[in-house]
Short mmCIF file of C-alpha atoms in Angstrom, two decimals:
data_model
loop_
_atom_site.label_atom_id
_atom_site.label_comp_id
_atom_site.label_asym_id
_atom_site.label_seq_id
_atom_site.Cartn_x
_atom_site.Cartn_y
_atom_site.Cartn_z
CA MET A 1 56.50 -8.40 39.93
CA LEU A 2 56.41 -10.76 42.90
CA GLY A 3 58.13 -14.15 42.79
CA PRO A 4 57.59 -16.32 45.87
CA GLY A 5 59.85 -19.30 46.44
CA ALA A 6 58.94 -22.09 48.84
CA ALA A 7 61.72 -23.62 50.87
CA PRO A 8 61.99 -27.33 50.19
CA ALA A 9 61.56 -29.53 53.26
CA ALA A 10 64.53 -31.43 54.59
CA ALA A 11 65.03 -34.80 52.94
CA ASP A 12 62.61 -36.60 55.25
CA SER A 13 61.55 -40.16 54.57
CA GLY A 14 59.20 -42.89 55.71
CA ALA A 15 59.37 -46.68 55.78
CA ALA A 16 56.66 -49.23 56.49
CA LEU A 17 57.08 -51.29 59.65
CA PRO A 18 56.07 -54.98 59.74
CA VAL A 19 53.70 -54.33 62.66
CA GLY A 20 50.30 -52.74 63.13
CA SER A 21 50.69 -51.54 66.72
CA HIS A 22 53.42 -50.21 68.95
CA SER A 23 54.14 -49.35 72.55
CA ASP A 24 57.52 -47.58 72.70
CA ILE A 25 60.45 -46.32 70.63
CA VAL A 26 64.10 -45.71 71.58
CA VAL A 27 67.23 -44.84 69.57
CA ASP A 28 70.66 -46.41 69.92
CA GLY A 29 73.14 -43.74 68.87
CA VAL A 30 76.20 -46.01 69.12
CA HIS A 31 74.97 -48.54 66.54
CA ARG A 32 72.64 -46.05 64.80
CA GLN A 33 69.58 -48.21 65.31
CA VAL A 34 65.94 -47.54 66.12
CA PHE A 35 63.91 -49.96 68.25
CA VAL A 36 60.10 -50.08 68.13
CA SER A 37 58.21 -52.47 70.41
CA ASP A 38 54.94 -54.14 69.43
CA PRO A 39 53.01 -55.89 72.23
CA VAL A 40 50.47 -57.45 69.86
CA SER A 41 52.97 -59.45 67.79
CA GLY A 42 55.35 -59.82 70.73
CA SER A 43 58.29 -58.39 68.83
CA VAL A 44 60.78 -55.53 68.64
CA VAL A 45 61.41 -54.04 65.21
CA VAL A 46 64.96 -52.81 64.53
CA THR A 47 65.70 -50.30 61.76
CA ASP A 48 68.66 -48.19 60.72
CA TYR A 49 68.62 -44.38 60.76
CA ASP A 50 66.94 -44.31 57.34
CA GLY A 51 64.10 -46.52 58.52
CA ALA A 52 65.31 -49.62 56.64
CA LEU A 53 64.41 -52.85 58.44
CA LEU A 54 67.37 -54.63 60.01
CA ARG A 55 65.59 -57.30 62.04
CA GLN A 56 62.37 -58.16 63.83
CA ILE A 57 63.18 -59.67 67.22
CA THR A 58 60.44 -62.15 68.07
CA ALA A 59 59.48 -64.27 71.10
CA VAL A 60 59.30 -61.24 73.41
CA PRO A 61 55.64 -61.59 74.50
CA GLY A 62 53.80 -58.33 75.07
CA ALA A 63 56.91 -56.24 74.27
CA ALA A 64 56.18 -52.81 75.76
CA GLY A 65 58.46 -50.27 77.46
CA LEU A 66 62.03 -49.95 76.17
CA ALA A 67 65.18 -48.59 77.79
CA LEU A 68 68.87 -48.57 76.86
CA SER A 69 71.79 -49.10 79.18
CA GLY A 70 74.09 -46.12 79.64
CA ASP A 71 76.57 -47.46 77.09
CA SER A 72 73.80 -48.44 74.62
CA GLY A 73 75.07 -52.01 74.79
CA THR A 74 71.84 -53.50 76.13
CA LEU A 75 68.20 -52.94 75.30
CA TYR A 76 65.76 -53.68 78.12
CA VAL A 77 62.24 -54.73 77.13
CA ALA A 78 59.25 -55.02 79.47
CA LEU A 79 57.33 -58.18 78.55
CA ARG A 80 53.76 -57.35 79.52
CA THR A 81 52.33 -60.78 78.79
CA GLY A 82 55.56 -62.58 79.64
CA ASP A 83 55.84 -61.30 83.24
CA ALA A 84 59.52 -60.61 82.70
CA ILE A 85 62.19 -58.16 81.58
CA SER A 86 64.26 -59.12 78.55
CA ALA A 87 67.86 -57.97 77.98
CA ILE A 88 68.94 -57.80 74.33
CA ASP A 89 72.48 -57.21 73.07
CA THR A 90 72.28 -54.19 70.73
CA GLU A 91 75.16 -55.43 68.57
CA THR A 92 74.08 -59.02 68.01
CA LEU A 93 70.37 -58.30 68.53
CA ALA A 94 70.10 -61.51 70.52
CA GLU A 95 68.56 -61.93 73.95
CA THR A 96 71.20 -62.38 76.64
CA ALA A 97 69.02 -62.63 79.75
CA ARG A 98 65.43 -62.68 80.95
CA TRP A 99 64.40 -61.84 84.51
CA GLU A 100 61.05 -63.03 85.84
CA THR A 101 59.04 -60.35 87.64
CA GLY A 102 56.33 -62.60 89.07
CA ALA A 103 53.10 -64.14 87.84
CA GLY A 104 50.53 -61.55 86.83
CA THR A 105 52.86 -58.57 87.27
CA ALA A 106 52.61 -57.54 83.59
CA PRO A 107 55.59 -55.13 83.52
CA SER A 108 54.85 -52.12 81.34
CA GLN A 109 57.48 -49.35 81.34
CA THR A 110 61.24 -49.30 81.92
CA ALA A 111 63.84 -46.69 82.88
CA VAL A 112 67.49 -46.75 83.93
CA ALA A 113 68.29 -44.64 87.02
CA GLY A 114 70.25 -44.84 90.25
CA GLY A 115 72.33 -47.74 88.97
CA LYS A 116 69.26 -49.94 88.52
CA LEU A 117 66.70 -50.84 85.92
CA TRP A 118 63.27 -49.66 87.07
CA PHE A 119 59.98 -50.97 85.73
CA SER A 120 56.31 -50.30 86.32
CA TYR A 121 53.84 -53.13 86.62
CA GLY A 122 50.39 -54.19 87.74
CA SER A 123 46.84 -54.36 86.43
CA SER A 124 44.05 -51.84 87.09
CA GLY A 125 43.90 -50.93 90.76
CA GLU A 126 47.29 -52.49 91.45
CA GLY A 127 49.89 -50.25 89.79
CA ASN A 128 53.34 -50.28 91.29
CA ILE A 129 57.08 -49.89 90.60
CA GLY A 130 59.85 -52.45 90.78
CA SER A 131 63.56 -52.62 90.05
CA VAL A 132 66.26 -54.95 88.83
CA ASP A 133 69.62 -54.62 90.59
CA LEU A 134 72.24 -55.44 87.96
CA SER A 135 75.29 -54.70 90.11
CA GLY A 136 75.87 -58.26 91.37
CA ASP A 137 76.62 -61.54 89.72
CA GLU A 138 72.95 -62.46 89.94
CA PRO A 139 70.49 -59.67 89.07
CA ARG A 140 67.86 -59.24 91.78
CA VAL A 141 64.23 -58.22 91.17
CA THR A 142 62.48 -56.19 93.88
CA LEU A 143 58.78 -55.28 93.77
CA ASP A 144 56.57 -52.84 95.74
CA GLN A 145 58.74 -49.74 95.43
CA ASP A 146 56.13 -47.07 94.75
CA GLY A 147 57.05 -45.44 98.08
CA PRO A 148 54.61 -42.86 99.45
CA TYR A 149 52.66 -42.68 96.18
CA HIS A 150 50.18 -45.23 94.91
CA TRP A 151 49.26 -45.86 91.28
CA TYR A 152 45.99 -47.13 89.92
CA SER A 153 47.77 -48.78 86.97
CA ALA A 154 51.37 -49.27 85.89
CA PRO A 155 52.73 -45.71 85.61
CA LEU A 156 54.77 -44.18 82.80
CA LEU A 157 58.45 -43.82 83.75
CA ALA A 158 61.14 -41.34 82.69
CA SER A 159 64.80 -40.82 83.60
CA ALA A 160 67.73 -38.79 82.26
CA PRO A 161 71.48 -39.46 82.04
CA GLY A 162 72.35 -35.98 83.30
CA ASP A 163 70.79 -36.70 86.71
CA PRO A 164 70.73 -40.47 87.12
CA ASP A 165 69.20 -40.23 90.58
CA VAL A 166 65.85 -38.83 89.37
CA LEU A 167 62.96 -41.08 88.35
CA VAL A 168 59.63 -39.58 87.27
CA ALA A 169 56.36 -41.51 87.21
CA GLY A 170 52.98 -40.53 85.80
CA ALA A 171 49.56 -42.21 85.65
CA PRO A 172 48.74 -43.02 82.00
CA GLY A 173 45.36 -42.08 80.55
CA GLN A 174 44.12 -40.82 83.87
CA SER A 175 42.08 -37.67 84.43
CA PRO A 176 43.15 -35.64 86.21
CA VAL A 177 46.87 -36.21 85.68
CA GLU A 178 48.93 -37.58 88.56
CA VAL A 179 52.71 -37.27 88.47
CA ALA A 180 55.50 -37.86 91.01
CA VAL A 181 59.27 -37.58 91.27
CA TYR A 182 61.44 -40.10 93.12
CA ASP A 183 65.01 -39.81 94.37
CA VAL A 184 66.60 -43.22 93.70
CA SER A 185 70.16 -42.38 94.74
CA SER A 186 69.91 -44.70 97.76
CA GLY A 187 68.83 -47.66 95.67
CA THR A 188 65.23 -47.36 96.78
CA ALA A 189 62.59 -44.97 95.45
CA GLN A 190 62.20 -42.07 97.89
CA GLY A 191 59.36 -39.62 97.25
CA GLN A 192 60.58 -36.15 96.31
CA ALA A 193 57.61 -34.32 94.77
CA TYR A 194 54.00 -35.06 93.85
CA ARG A 195 51.24 -33.27 91.94
CA TRP A 196 47.60 -34.11 91.31
CA ASN A 197 45.93 -32.25 88.44
CA PRO A 198 48.96 -29.99 87.75
CA GLY A 199 48.83 -26.71 85.85
CA ALA A 200 46.85 -23.51 86.25
CA ASP A 201 43.77 -25.07 84.65
CA GLY A 202 44.47 -28.69 85.50
CA SER A 203 45.26 -31.47 83.05
CA GLY A 204 43.96 -34.87 82.02
CA ASN A 205 44.67 -38.01 80.03
CA LEU A 206 48.46 -38.29 80.27
CA ARG A 207 49.82 -39.98 77.12
CA ASP A 208 53.58 -39.47 77.33
CA MET A 209 56.33 -37.63 79.19
CA ALA A 210 60.05 -36.95 78.85
CA LEU A 211 62.86 -35.45 80.92
CA THR A 212 65.39 -32.89 79.81
CA ALA A 213 68.89 -34.37 79.67
CA ASP A 214 69.92 -32.71 82.94
CA GLY A 215 66.88 -34.12 84.73
CA THR A 216 65.65 -30.72 85.91
CA THR A 217 62.44 -30.53 83.89
CA VAL A 218 59.75 -33.00 82.87
CA VAL A 219 57.55 -32.27 79.84
CA LEU A 220 54.08 -33.81 79.76
CA ALA A 221 51.90 -34.69 76.79
CA SER A 222 48.33 -34.79 78.07
CA GLY A 223 45.13 -34.84 76.06
CA TYR A 224 44.22 -31.65 77.91
CA PRO A 225 45.24 -28.79 78.01
CA TYR A 226 45.96 -28.19 74.32
CA HIS A 227 49.65 -27.55 74.78
CA HIS A 228 52.63 -29.41 76.21
CA HIS A 229 53.46 -28.28 79.71
CA ALA A 230 56.73 -28.46 81.65
CA TYR A 231 57.40 -28.83 85.38
CA ARG A 232 60.51 -28.64 87.55
CA THR A 233 61.43 -32.05 88.92
CA SER A 234 62.59 -30.51 92.21
CA ASP A 235 59.04 -29.59 93.26
CA LEU A 236 56.82 -30.08 90.16
CA ALA A 237 56.18 -26.34 89.95
CA ALA A 238 55.13 -25.09 86.50
CA ASP A 239 58.13 -24.34 84.28
CA GLY A 240 56.66 -23.14 80.96
CA THR A 241 54.60 -24.42 78.08
CA TYR A 242 55.12 -25.45 74.46
CA ALA A 243 52.40 -24.11 72.18
CA THR A 244 51.05 -27.04 70.13
CA ASP A 245 47.37 -27.90 69.57
CA SER A 246 44.57 -30.23 70.57
CA TYR A 247 45.20 -33.67 72.04
CA PRO A 248 48.95 -33.83 72.82
CA ASN A 249 50.04 -37.47 72.77
CA ALA A 250 53.85 -37.66 72.49
CA VAL A 251 56.99 -35.82 73.54
CA ALA A 252 60.76 -36.35 73.26
CA VAL A 253 63.66 -34.17 74.40
CA ALA A 254 67.05 -34.00 72.68
CA PRO A 255 70.33 -33.89 74.64
CA ASP A 256 70.64 -30.16 73.88
CA GLY A 257 67.16 -29.50 75.27
CA ALA A 258 65.28 -29.20 71.98
CA VAL A 259 61.74 -30.55 72.31
CA ALA A 260 59.72 -32.57 69.81
CA ALA A 261 56.09 -32.26 70.84
CA GLY A 262 53.47 -34.38 69.11
CA ILE A 263 49.69 -34.33 68.94
CA ASP A 264 46.86 -36.42 67.52
CA GLY A 265 47.18 -34.32 64.39
CA ALA A 266 43.89 -34.88 62.60
CA TYR A 267 43.29 -31.13 62.42
CA ALA A 268 46.78 -29.62 62.79
CA PRO A 269 50.45 -30.51 62.17
CA ASP A 270 51.45 -33.66 64.02
CA VAL A 271 54.89 -32.67 65.35
CA HIS A 272 56.16 -29.29 66.55
CA LEU A 273 59.86 -28.65 67.25
CA PHE A 274 61.09 -26.17 69.85
CA ASP A 275 64.41 -24.83 70.99
CA ARG A 276 64.85 -25.33 74.73
CA GLY A 277 63.02 -22.71 76.75
CA THR A 278 61.09 -21.25 73.81
CA SER A 279 57.31 -21.49 73.64
CA THR A 280 56.93 -21.02 69.87
CA ALA A 281 57.75 -23.84 67.46
CA ILE A 282 60.66 -23.35 65.06
CA ARG A 283 59.10 -25.80 62.59
CA SER A 284 56.32 -28.36 62.29
CA TYR A 285 55.50 -31.54 60.35
CA ASP A 286 52.15 -32.75 59.01
CA PHE A 287 52.01 -36.45 58.14
CA GLN A 288 49.67 -36.21 55.18
CA GLN A 289 49.41 -39.37 53.08
CA PRO A 290 49.78 -39.36 49.25
CA SER A 291 46.12 -40.33 49.01
CA GLY A 292 45.15 -37.27 51.03
CA ALA A 293 44.31 -39.30 54.12
CA ALA A 294 45.69 -38.06 57.40
CA GLY A 295 48.65 -39.94 58.83
CA LEU A 296 48.43 -39.76 62.60
CA LEU A 297 51.23 -39.77 65.13
CA ARG A 298 51.03 -42.69 67.53
CA PRO A 299 50.91 -41.98 71.29
CA ALA A 300 54.46 -42.05 72.70
CA GLY A 301 55.68 -42.30 69.11
CA LEU A 302 58.57 -39.80 69.13
CA ALA A 303 62.31 -40.20 69.73
CA TRP A 304 65.44 -38.13 69.01
CA ALA A 305 68.70 -39.46 67.69
CA PRO A 306 71.26 -38.81 70.46
CA ASP A 307 73.22 -36.51 68.12
CA ALA A 308 69.99 -34.54 67.44
CA SER A 309 70.41 -35.15 63.70
CA ARG A 310 66.98 -36.77 63.38
CA VAL A 311 63.61 -37.16 64.97
CA PHE A 312 61.88 -40.50 64.52
CA ALA A 313 58.09 -40.72 64.55
CA VAL A 314 55.80 -43.74 64.50
CA THR A 315 52.59 -43.04 62.56
CA GLU A 316 49.45 -44.87 61.51
CA SER A 317 47.11 -44.36 58.57
CA PRO A 318 43.79 -45.75 57.33
CA ASP A 319 45.62 -46.45 54.07
CA SER A 320 47.66 -49.26 55.62
CA ALA A 321 47.40 -51.95 58.25
CA ASN A 322 51.09 -51.41 59.00
CA LEU A 323 52.62 -48.55 60.92
CA THR A 324 55.19 -46.23 59.35
CA LEU A 325 58.47 -44.97 60.79
CA ARG A 326 58.98 -41.36 59.72
CA VAL A 327 62.54 -40.04 59.71
CA LEU A 328 62.71 -36.26 60.12
CA ASN A 329 66.18 -35.10 59.10
CA ASP A 330 67.96 -31.97 60.30
CA PRO A 331 65.17 -31.03 62.74
CA ALA A 332 67.22 -28.17 64.18
CA ARG A 333 67.05 -26.36 60.82
CA THR A 334 64.07 -24.02 60.67
CA GLU A 335 61.99 -23.74 57.52
CA THR A 336 63.01 -20.75 55.42
CA THR A 337 61.01 -19.06 52.67
CA MET A 338 62.04 -16.44 50.13
CA THR A 339 60.18 -13.76 48.20
CA VAL A 340 61.77 -11.73 45.38
CA GLU A 341 60.51 -8.53 43.74
CA GLY A 342 61.63 -6.62 40.67
CA PRO A 343 60.29 -4.33 37.92
CA GLN A 344 58.02 -5.87 35.31
CA SER A 345 60.12 -4.30 32.56
CA SER A 346 63.37 -2.41 32.12
CA PRO A 347 65.34 -0.85 29.19
CA ARG A 348 68.36 -2.72 27.90
CA ASN A 349 71.72 -1.59 29.35
CA ARG A 350 69.88 0.17 32.17
CA GLU A 351 70.64 -0.66 35.79
CA LEU A 352 67.72 -2.38 37.52
CA THR A 353 67.22 -3.23 41.18
CA LEU A 354 65.88 -6.48 42.56
CA THR A 355 64.90 -6.89 46.20
CA GLY A 356 64.00 -9.93 48.26
CA ARG A 357 63.48 -11.23 51.75
CA LEU A 358 64.15 -14.45 53.61
CA ALA A 359 61.73 -15.39 56.37
CA SER A 360 62.37 -17.84 59.21
CA THR A 361 61.62 -18.24 62.89
CA ALA A 362 65.37 -18.21 63.59
CA PRO A 363 67.55 -15.10 63.08
CA PHE A 364 70.05 -15.08 60.22
CA ALA A 365 73.75 -15.14 60.94
CA GLU A 366 76.03 -12.26 60.04
CA ARG A 367 77.55 -12.47 56.55
CA SER A 368 74.72 -14.65 55.25
CA SER A 369 74.20 -14.30 51.51
CA VAL A 370 72.17 -15.51 48.55
CA ARG A 371 73.56 -16.57 45.18
CA VAL A 372 72.18 -14.86 42.08
CA SER A 373 72.03 -16.21 38.55
CA ARG A 374 70.46 -14.90 35.33
CA ILE A 375 68.72 -16.96 32.66
CA GLY A 376 67.82 -15.36 29.35
CA GLY A 377 69.45 -14.39 26.09
CA PRO A 378 71.91 -16.41 24.01
CA GLU A 379 74.91 -15.35 26.04
CA ASP A 380 73.41 -16.81 29.23
CA GLY A 381 72.91 -20.36 27.95
CA GLU A 382 71.68 -22.37 30.92
CA GLY A 383 72.36 -19.52 33.27
CA THR A 384 75.04 -17.05 34.23
CA ALA A 385 76.24 -16.70 37.81
CA LEU A 386 76.10 -13.02 38.75
CA GLY A 387 77.49 -13.13 42.28
CA THR A 388 75.92 -12.86 45.71
CA ALA A 389 73.73 -10.49 47.66
CA ALA A 390 74.27 -9.91 51.38
CA VAL A 391 71.40 -10.80 53.70
CA ALA A 392 70.55 -8.26 56.37
CA PRO A 393 69.67 -9.37 59.94
CA ASP A 394 65.98 -8.97 59.10
CA GLY A 395 66.36 -11.26 56.06
CA GLY A 396 66.27 -8.54 53.40
CA PHE A 397 68.64 -8.34 50.43
CA THR A 398 69.16 -6.20 47.31
CA PHE A 399 70.85 -6.92 43.98
CA GLN A 400 71.50 -4.74 40.91
CA ASP A 401 72.13 -5.82 37.33
CA ARG A 402 72.49 -4.19 33.90
CA PRO A 403 71.15 -6.68 31.30
CA GLY A 404 72.41 -6.16 27.77
CA THR A 405 70.01 -8.55 26.05
CA GLU A 406 66.40 -7.89 25.12
CA GLY A 407 63.62 -10.33 26.00
CA GLU A 408 62.51 -12.05 29.17
CA ILE A 409 65.27 -12.36 31.75
CA ARG A 410 64.75 -14.65 34.74
CA TYR A 411 66.71 -13.93 37.91
CA VAL A 412 67.07 -16.86 40.30
CA PHE A 413 68.14 -16.38 43.92
CA HIS A 414 69.27 -19.28 46.08
CA TYR A 415 69.95 -19.38 49.81
CA ALA A 416 72.02 -22.44 50.73
CA GLY A 417 70.88 -22.56 54.33
CA ASP A 418 73.04 -23.20 57.37
CA ALA A 419 72.95 -25.11 60.64
CA ARG A 420 69.76 -23.29 61.69
CA HIS A 421 67.98 -22.78 58.35
CA THR A 422 66.80 -24.88 55.41
CA ASP A 423 67.69 -23.67 51.93
CA ALA A 424 65.30 -21.51 49.90
CA THR A 425 64.92 -20.39 46.31
CA GLY A 426 63.10 -17.46 44.72
CA ALA A 427 62.87 -16.07 41.19
CA VAL A 428 61.55 -13.06 39.31
CA THR A 429 61.19 -12.38 35.55
CA VAL A 430 61.87 -8.99 33.99
CA THR A 431 61.05 -8.07 30.37
CA VAL A 432 64.01 -6.14 28.92
CA GLY A 433 63.25 -3.88 25.96
CA SER A 434 65.15 -1.53 23.66
CA GLY A 435 63.67 1.64 25.12
CA ARG A 436 65.76 4.23 26.82
#
């Protein structure tokens, strides 16, 4: 008799945001806050790690690209319709400075690298890169720093704390994709590598990109091809792929190299999680609404908590005019399922054997075990703990019992999970008779 047991998902949650659009999302690990920018309302929404609203910072017109200072003390916000960069104290959530970037510049994206704050700007046909030098008493804004590369519109920007001298830029929404790497160690953006239409089959419609923490690899989310692809920042040579599905639109990389890769998930799970360097997802998330309507991941709508304890995702749904912040807890734990099998019937006081198997994309650690309990008969009450069964490396386990009570006996197996696995439960019912 087969008894499948589905592993419960991690205790994920969702909370409505007081905005209907968004541009960027970043996570402040020091104060355990999430920042979501909304250019339409000209605000930045601040939530805690559970998605609960802390504040909505207003009067930041066209709030777009977000970046945190190295100590997480300051949030930088590109003000697309304000032609400025805003600096916000992450403890008080008050603006402490605003630097004008010039009339009509429309700054779009921000990144901290090379001891400066970099920003992209410009309307169609006039994309460029600028910087804010924060080292002196008076911050200094410098424009026209795209170096040897020229951008049709304000490019996406990415940087990484592990290599603060690398700045990556990519043309958003453009087909084919155009991406470049700058060395900013000198204080100016020096061209290091450039690719047009990268990948074996080319790529188009760049929606998002992210660097690994050491700055050696950039992962792109492009509408085509139907996977997330990675490139070395040293020369933009291909460096692997992450198998997702159609219309990639978001990507985020954790400090340990784990990758959250998102797609426009109308026909497939929205978010796929990968260990660094692996091409097969360890788990996935589908943002289905209670009504049955599809909740869709927003472009550039993913961010990791710096301690990798959570992935945050901004989603939209036809059910609501407001966006939702999804909190995906324990993303490093792979989904685990359990099946249990035993005889349909067995004589009383006769030894019977129950077998089961755990299944997961991650291997099970040595000395893993499942707890076994028995429910049935007056002496069992609400259940009797019978002990544990050792889990083999392939997930299999065996348990033997000698029931002394006639009637239906239900055996329940529970795997508590560990740092790499969610918990799982399985059960099987055996009819115990008086026969010999």
